[in-house]
Coordinates of C-alpha atoms in Angstrom, one line a residue:
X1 CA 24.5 -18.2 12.9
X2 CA 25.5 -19.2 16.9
X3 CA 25.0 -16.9 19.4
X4 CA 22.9 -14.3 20.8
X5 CA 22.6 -12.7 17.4
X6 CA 21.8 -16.0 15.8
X7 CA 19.1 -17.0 18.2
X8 CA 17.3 -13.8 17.8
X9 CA 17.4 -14.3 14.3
X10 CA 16.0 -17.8 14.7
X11 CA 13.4 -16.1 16.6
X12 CA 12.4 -13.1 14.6
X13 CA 12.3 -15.3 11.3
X14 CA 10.0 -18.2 13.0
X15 CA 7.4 -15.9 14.3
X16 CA 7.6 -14.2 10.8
X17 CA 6.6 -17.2 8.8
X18 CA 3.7 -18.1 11.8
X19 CA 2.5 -14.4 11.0
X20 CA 3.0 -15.0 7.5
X21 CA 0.8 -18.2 7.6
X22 CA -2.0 -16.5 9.1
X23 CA -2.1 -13.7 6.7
X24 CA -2.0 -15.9 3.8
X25 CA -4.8 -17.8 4.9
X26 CA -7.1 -14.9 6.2
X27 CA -10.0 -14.5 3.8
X28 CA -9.0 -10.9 3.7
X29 CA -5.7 -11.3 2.3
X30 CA -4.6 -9.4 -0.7
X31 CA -3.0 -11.3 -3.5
X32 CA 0.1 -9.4 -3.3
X33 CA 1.9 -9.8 0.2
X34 CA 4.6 -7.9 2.0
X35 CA 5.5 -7.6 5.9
X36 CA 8.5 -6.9 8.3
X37 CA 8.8 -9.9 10.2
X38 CA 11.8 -7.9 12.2
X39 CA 9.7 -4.2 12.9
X40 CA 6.8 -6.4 13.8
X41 CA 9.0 -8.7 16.4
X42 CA 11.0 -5.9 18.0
X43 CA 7.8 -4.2 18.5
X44 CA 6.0 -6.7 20.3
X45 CA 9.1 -7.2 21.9
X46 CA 8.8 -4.0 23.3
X47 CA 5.5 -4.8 24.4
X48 CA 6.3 -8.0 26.1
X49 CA 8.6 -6.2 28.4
X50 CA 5.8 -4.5 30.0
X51 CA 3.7 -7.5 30.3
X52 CA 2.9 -9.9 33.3
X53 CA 1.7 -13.4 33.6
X54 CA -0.4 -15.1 31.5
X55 CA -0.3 -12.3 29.0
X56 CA 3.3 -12.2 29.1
X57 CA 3.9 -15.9 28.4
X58 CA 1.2 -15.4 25.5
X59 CA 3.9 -13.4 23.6
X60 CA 7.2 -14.9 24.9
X61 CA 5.7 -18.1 23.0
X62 CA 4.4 -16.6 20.2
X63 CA 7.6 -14.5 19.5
X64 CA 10.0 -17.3 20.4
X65 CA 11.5 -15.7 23.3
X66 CA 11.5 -18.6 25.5
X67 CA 14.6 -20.1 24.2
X68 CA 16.4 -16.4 23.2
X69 CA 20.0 -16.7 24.4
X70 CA 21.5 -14.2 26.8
X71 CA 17.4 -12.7 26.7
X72 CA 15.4 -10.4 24.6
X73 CA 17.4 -7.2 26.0
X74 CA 21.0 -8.3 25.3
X75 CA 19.6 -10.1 21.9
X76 CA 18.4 -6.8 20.5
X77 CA 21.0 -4.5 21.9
X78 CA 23.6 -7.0 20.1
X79 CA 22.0 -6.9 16.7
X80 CA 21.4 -3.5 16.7
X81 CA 25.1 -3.6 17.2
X82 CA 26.1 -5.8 14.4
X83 CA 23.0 -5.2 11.4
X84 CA 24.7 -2.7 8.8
X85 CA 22.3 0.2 9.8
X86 CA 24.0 2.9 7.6
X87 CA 21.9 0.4 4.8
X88 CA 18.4 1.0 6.6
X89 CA 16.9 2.9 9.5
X90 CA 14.7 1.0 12.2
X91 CA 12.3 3.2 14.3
X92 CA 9.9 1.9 17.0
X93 CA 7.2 3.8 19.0
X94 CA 4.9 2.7 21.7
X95 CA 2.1 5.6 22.1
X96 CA 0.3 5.6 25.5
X97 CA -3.1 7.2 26.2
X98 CA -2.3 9.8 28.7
X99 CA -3.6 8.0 31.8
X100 CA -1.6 7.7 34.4
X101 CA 1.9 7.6 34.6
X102 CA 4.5 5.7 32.5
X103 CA 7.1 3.4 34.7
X104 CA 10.4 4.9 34.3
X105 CA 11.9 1.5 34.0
X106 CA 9.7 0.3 31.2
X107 CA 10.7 3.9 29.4
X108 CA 14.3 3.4 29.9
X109 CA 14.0 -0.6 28.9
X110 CA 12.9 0.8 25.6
X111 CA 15.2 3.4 24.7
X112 CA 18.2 1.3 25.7
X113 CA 17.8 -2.0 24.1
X114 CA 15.9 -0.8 21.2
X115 CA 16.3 2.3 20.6
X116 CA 12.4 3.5 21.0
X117 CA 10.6 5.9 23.0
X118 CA 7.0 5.2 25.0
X119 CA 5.2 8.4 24.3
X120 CA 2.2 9.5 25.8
X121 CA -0.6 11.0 23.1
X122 CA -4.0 12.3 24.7
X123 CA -7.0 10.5 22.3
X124 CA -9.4 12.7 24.9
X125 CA -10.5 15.5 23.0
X126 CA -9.0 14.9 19.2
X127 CA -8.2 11.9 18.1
X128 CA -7.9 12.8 14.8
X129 CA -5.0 14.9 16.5
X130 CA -3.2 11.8 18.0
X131 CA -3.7 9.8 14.4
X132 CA -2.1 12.4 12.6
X133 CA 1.0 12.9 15.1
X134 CA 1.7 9.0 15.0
X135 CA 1.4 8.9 11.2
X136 CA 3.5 12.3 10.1
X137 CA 6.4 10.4 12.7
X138 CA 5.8 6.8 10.7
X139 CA 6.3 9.4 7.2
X140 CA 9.4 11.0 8.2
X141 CA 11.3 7.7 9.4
X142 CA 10.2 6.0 6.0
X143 CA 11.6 9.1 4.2
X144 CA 7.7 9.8 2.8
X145 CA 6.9 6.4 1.9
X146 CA 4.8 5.5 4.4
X147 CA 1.5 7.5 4.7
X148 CA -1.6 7.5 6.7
X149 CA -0.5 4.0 8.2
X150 CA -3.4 5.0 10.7
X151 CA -6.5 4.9 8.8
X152 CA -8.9 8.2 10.3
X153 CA -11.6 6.9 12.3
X154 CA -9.2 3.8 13.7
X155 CA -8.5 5.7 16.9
X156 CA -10.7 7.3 19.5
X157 CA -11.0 8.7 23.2
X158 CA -11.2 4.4 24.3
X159 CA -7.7 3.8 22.3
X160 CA -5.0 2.5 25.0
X161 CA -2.0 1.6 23.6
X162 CA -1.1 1.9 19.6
X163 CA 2.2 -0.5 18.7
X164 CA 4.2 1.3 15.7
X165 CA 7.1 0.5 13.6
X166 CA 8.9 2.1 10.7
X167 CA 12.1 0.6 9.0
X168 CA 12.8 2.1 5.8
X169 CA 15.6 0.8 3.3
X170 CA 17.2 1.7 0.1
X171 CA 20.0 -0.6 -1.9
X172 CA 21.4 -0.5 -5.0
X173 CA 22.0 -4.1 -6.6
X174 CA 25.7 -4.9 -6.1
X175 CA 25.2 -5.6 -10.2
X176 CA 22.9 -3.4 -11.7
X177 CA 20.6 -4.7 -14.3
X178 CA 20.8 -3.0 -17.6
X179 CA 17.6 -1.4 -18.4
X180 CA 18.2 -1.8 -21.7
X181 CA 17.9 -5.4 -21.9
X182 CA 14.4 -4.8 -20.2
X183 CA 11.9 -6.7 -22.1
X184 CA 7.9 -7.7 -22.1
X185 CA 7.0 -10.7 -21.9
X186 CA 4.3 -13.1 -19.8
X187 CA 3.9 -12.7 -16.1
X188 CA 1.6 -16.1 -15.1
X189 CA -1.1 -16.0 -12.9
X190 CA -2.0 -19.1 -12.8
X191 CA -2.4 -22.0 -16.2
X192 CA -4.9 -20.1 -17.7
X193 CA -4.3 -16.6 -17.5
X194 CA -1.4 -14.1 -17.6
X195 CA 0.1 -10.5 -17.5
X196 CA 2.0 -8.4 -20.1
X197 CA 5.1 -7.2 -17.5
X198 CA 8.6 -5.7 -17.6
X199 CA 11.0 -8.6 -16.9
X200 CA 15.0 -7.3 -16.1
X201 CA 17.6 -9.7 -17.2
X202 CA 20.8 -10.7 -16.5
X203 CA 23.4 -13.4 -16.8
X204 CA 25.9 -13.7 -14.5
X205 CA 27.8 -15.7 -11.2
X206 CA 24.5 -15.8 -8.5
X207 CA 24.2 -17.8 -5.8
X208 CA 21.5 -20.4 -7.2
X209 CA 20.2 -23.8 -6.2
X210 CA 17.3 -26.1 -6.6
X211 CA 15.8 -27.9 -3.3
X212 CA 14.0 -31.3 -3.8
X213 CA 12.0 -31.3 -0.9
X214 CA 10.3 -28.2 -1.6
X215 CA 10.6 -28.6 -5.6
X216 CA 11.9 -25.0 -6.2
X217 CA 14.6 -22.6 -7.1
X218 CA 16.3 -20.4 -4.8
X219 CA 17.9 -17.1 -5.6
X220 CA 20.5 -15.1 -4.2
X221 CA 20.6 -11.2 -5.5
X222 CA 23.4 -9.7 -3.2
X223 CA 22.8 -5.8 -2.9
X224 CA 25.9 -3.3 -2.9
X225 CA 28.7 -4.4 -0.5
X226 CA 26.8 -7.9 -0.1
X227 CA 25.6 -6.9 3.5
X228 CA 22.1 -7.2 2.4
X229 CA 20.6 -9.6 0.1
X230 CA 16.7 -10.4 -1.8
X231 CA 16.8 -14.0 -1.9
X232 CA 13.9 -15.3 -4.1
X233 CA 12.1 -18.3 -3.9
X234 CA 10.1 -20.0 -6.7
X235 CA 8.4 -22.6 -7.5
X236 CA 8.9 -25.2 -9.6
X237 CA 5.5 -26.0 -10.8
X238 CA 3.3 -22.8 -11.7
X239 CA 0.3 -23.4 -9.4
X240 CA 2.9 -24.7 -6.8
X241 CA 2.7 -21.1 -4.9
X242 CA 0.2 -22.5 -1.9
X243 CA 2.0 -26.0 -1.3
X244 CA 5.6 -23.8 -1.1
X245 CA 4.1 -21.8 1.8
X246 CA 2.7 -24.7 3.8
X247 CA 5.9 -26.0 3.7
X248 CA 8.4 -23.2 4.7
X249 CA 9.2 -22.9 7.9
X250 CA 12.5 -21.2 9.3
X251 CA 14.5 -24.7 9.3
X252 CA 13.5 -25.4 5.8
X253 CA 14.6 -21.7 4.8
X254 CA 17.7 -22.1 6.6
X255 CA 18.4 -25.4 4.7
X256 CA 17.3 -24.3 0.9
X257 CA 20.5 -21.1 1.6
X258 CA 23.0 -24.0 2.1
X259 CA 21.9 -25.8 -1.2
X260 CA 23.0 -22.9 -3.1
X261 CA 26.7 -22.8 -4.5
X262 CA 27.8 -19.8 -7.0
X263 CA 27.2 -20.7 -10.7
X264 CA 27.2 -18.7 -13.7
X265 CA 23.1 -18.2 -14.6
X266 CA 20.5 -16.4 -16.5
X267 CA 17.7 -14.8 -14.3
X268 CA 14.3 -12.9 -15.7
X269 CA 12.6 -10.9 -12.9
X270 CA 9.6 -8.8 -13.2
X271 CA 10.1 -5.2 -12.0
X272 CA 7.6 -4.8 -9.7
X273 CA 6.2 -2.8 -6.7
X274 CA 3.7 -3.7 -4.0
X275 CA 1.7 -1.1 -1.4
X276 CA 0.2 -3.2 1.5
X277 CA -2.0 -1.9 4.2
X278 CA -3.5 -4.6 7.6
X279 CA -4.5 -4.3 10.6
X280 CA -3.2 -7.4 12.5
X281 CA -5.0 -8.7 15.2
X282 CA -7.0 -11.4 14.0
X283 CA -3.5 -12.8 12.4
X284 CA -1.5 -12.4 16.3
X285 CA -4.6 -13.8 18.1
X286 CA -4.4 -17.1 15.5
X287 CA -0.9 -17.5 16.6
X288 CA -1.8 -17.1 20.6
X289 CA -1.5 -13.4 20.9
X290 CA -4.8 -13.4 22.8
X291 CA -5.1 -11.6 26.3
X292 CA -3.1 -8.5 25.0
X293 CA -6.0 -7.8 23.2
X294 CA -8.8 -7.7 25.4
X295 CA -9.5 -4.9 27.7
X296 CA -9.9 -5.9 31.4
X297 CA -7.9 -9.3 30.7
X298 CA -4.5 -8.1 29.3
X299 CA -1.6 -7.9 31.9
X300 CA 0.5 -4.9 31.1
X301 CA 1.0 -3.6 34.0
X302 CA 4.6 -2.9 33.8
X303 CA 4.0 -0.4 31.9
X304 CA 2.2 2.0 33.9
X305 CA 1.8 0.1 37.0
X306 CA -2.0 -0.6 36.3
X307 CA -4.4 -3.3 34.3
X308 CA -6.1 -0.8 33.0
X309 CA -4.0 -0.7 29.8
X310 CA -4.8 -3.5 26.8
X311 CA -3.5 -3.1 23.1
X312 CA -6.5 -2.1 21.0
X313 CA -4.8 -2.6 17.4
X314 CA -1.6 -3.5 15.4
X315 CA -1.5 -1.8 12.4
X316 CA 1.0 -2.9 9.7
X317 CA 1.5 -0.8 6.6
X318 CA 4.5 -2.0 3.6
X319 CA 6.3 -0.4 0.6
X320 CA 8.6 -2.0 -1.9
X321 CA 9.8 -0.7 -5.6
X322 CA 12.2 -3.4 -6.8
X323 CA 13.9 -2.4 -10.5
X324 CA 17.2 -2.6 -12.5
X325 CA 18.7 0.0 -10.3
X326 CA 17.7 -2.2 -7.0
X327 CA 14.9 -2.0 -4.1
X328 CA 13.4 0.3 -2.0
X329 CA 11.5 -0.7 1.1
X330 CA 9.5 0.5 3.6
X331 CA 7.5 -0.8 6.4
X332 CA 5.6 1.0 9.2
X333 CA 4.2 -1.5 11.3
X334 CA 17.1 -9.2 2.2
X335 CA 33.9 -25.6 -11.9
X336 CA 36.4 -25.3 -14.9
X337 CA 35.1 -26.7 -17.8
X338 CA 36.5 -27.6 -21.4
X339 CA 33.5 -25.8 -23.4
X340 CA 30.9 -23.2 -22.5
X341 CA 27.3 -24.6 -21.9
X342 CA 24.2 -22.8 -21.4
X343 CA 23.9 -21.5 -18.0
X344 CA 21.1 -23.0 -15.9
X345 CA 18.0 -20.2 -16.3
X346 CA 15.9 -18.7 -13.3
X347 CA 12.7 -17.7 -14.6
X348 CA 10.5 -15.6 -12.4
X349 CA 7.2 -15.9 -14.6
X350 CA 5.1 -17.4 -11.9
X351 CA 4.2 -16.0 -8.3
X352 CA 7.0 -16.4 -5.8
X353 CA 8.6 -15.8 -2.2
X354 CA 11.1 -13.0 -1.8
X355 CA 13.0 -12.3 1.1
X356 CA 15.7 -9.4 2.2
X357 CA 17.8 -10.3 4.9
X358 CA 20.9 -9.1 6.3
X359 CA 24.2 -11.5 5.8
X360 CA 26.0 -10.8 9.0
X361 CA 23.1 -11.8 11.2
X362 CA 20.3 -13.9 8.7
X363 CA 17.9 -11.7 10.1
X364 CA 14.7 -11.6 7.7
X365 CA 13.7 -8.2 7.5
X366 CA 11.2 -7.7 5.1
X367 CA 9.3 -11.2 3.2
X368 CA 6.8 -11.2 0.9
X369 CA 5.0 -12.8 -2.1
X370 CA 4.7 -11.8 -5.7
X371 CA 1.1 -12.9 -7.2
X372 CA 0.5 -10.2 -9.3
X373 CA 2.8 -7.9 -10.9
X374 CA 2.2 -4.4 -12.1
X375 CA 0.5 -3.5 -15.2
X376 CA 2.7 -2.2 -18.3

């Protein structure tokens, strides 16, 4: 997509699979994975426009912001503009240790282009008091679904700066599946070992398509009113999960959508649900989010006019439910012919990528992989 819009997608989704990447890779990485590249981009964001020098250009690269059209202001004023937001609500918070005195400018730059307020929160006497605050906010914008995203004991009297995000979203499948066509059958984990799991079905017109270059499937699932879609990406081969990552990149995502067409086919999905809980730092620092970090170094001084302020954590925290009915998300950091032929079959029996993103914009919103299913 051209335009301001479009290069703030290009943005958000490239920093999301670099985040992605690192996550993946971190020996502390669940099986199952699920972030908001968007939430975590608008929230850093946020951050950058209170940064200075070298700390500044740490995140303009990192986020992509060096080559945003019309700048990260106007970008996010414009999408917040155009994204269907009667389908999901976006909150963002920065809270600042009561020291000193916010800038008015960085306050106003917050609430204008994105919608977010820069609180101070005293961590002096009761942190546990300031822990609780931030995470009864993150519970109410996600509609109860996001809880204790601050884990106790993660803040204290040194805490500077805590980033926060909460986008919640709730769609309805613009086809349901019909639950009664719900049957068991064998999740794989890998060659040798699999899962009993609750697979929906369907056959109908999807969009579908098959990329050679990163031997997989793609899937298009439109949600009601087709603003919103959970695009699903599988491989081809069952242990083909870890090569499909190291391969995707934003450019290669953008070019397996435009090798679908609309065909008539028969899908299995696992119903499935995922809780995920990280802290991010080591996974921003790998991508050259560095002096941000580190008290003494970081430059955020337009902010509150000092150095004194650094950001001492990033905490990331993600809920999904997908069934017959459709999804529910939260994060708090988608030819004539003569006779009738089978239909091509997309069978999710094997981990995959799955992605919601909104249609007018191609903005990734939530991304994620499926390892392990539930348990029936």
């Amino acid at each position: 997509m051209a335009g301001v819009v479009g290069s703030l997608s290009t943005a958000s989704n490239d920093f999301g699979l670099n985040l992605y990447k690192s996550v993946v890779t971190s020996p502390k990485c669940p099986q199952n994975v699920f972030i908001s590249p968007f939430c975590l981009h608008s929230i850093l964001s946020m951050t950058h426009l209170g940064a200075a020098g070298s700390t500044k250009q740490q995140l303009e690269r990192a986020l992509k912001l060096d080559g945003l059209e019309g700048g990260t202001q106007e970008a996010y004023q414009q999408f917040l503009k155009k994204a269907p937001l009667k389908y999901f609500n976006i909150a963002n918070r920065l809270y600042l240790q009561s020291i000193g005195t916010v800038l008015e400018d960085f306050k106003q730059s917050c609430k204008s282009n994105f919608n977010a307020e820069a609180v101070t929160l005293s961590f002096d006497d009761d942190a546990e008091a300031g822990r609780s605050t931030i995470n009864q906010w993150v519970e109410g914008e996600t509609k109860g679904k996001i809880q204790e995203l601050i884990p106790q004991g993660s803040l204290s009297p040194d805490t500077a700066l805590v980033l926060v995000n909460a986008i919640y979203f709730k769609g309805d499948w613009d086809v349901k599946f019909d639950r009664a066509t719900t049957i068991k059958d064998s999740f794989h984990l890998n060659e040798n070992e699999s899962l009993e799991v609750n697979f929906m079905r369907k056959e109908a017109k999807f969009n579908f398509g098959y990329s050679a270059t990163l031997n997989c499937q793609i899937l298009e699932i439109p949600y009601q009113n087709k603003d919103l879609s959970m695009l699903i990406v599988l491989p081809q081969v069952m242990d083909g999960l870890k090569d499909l990552e190291a391969k995707l990149d934003s450019a290669a995502l953008s070019k397996l959508q435009t090798e679908m067409s609309v065909e008539e086919v028969e899908i299995r999905i696992p119903r499935f649900t995922i809780e995920s809980s990280m802290t991010l730092v080591d996974s921003l620092t790998s991508i050259g989010i560095e002096e941000a970090f580190i008290a003494g170094k970081a430059d955020l001084s337009k902010i509150d006019g000092t150095r004194n302020l650094f950001v001492s954590d990033v905490f990331h925290k993600t809920f999904i439910v997908v069934n017959e009915e459709g999804s529910e998300a939260a994060a708090a950091g988608a030819v004539a012919i003569s006779t009738k032929m089978l239909p091509p079959s997309f069978t999710a029996d094997h981990p995959f990528l799955f992605f919601i993103k909104d249609n007018s914009t191609d903005m990734i919103l939530f991304f994620g992989r499926l390892v392990q299913p539930d348990l029936v």
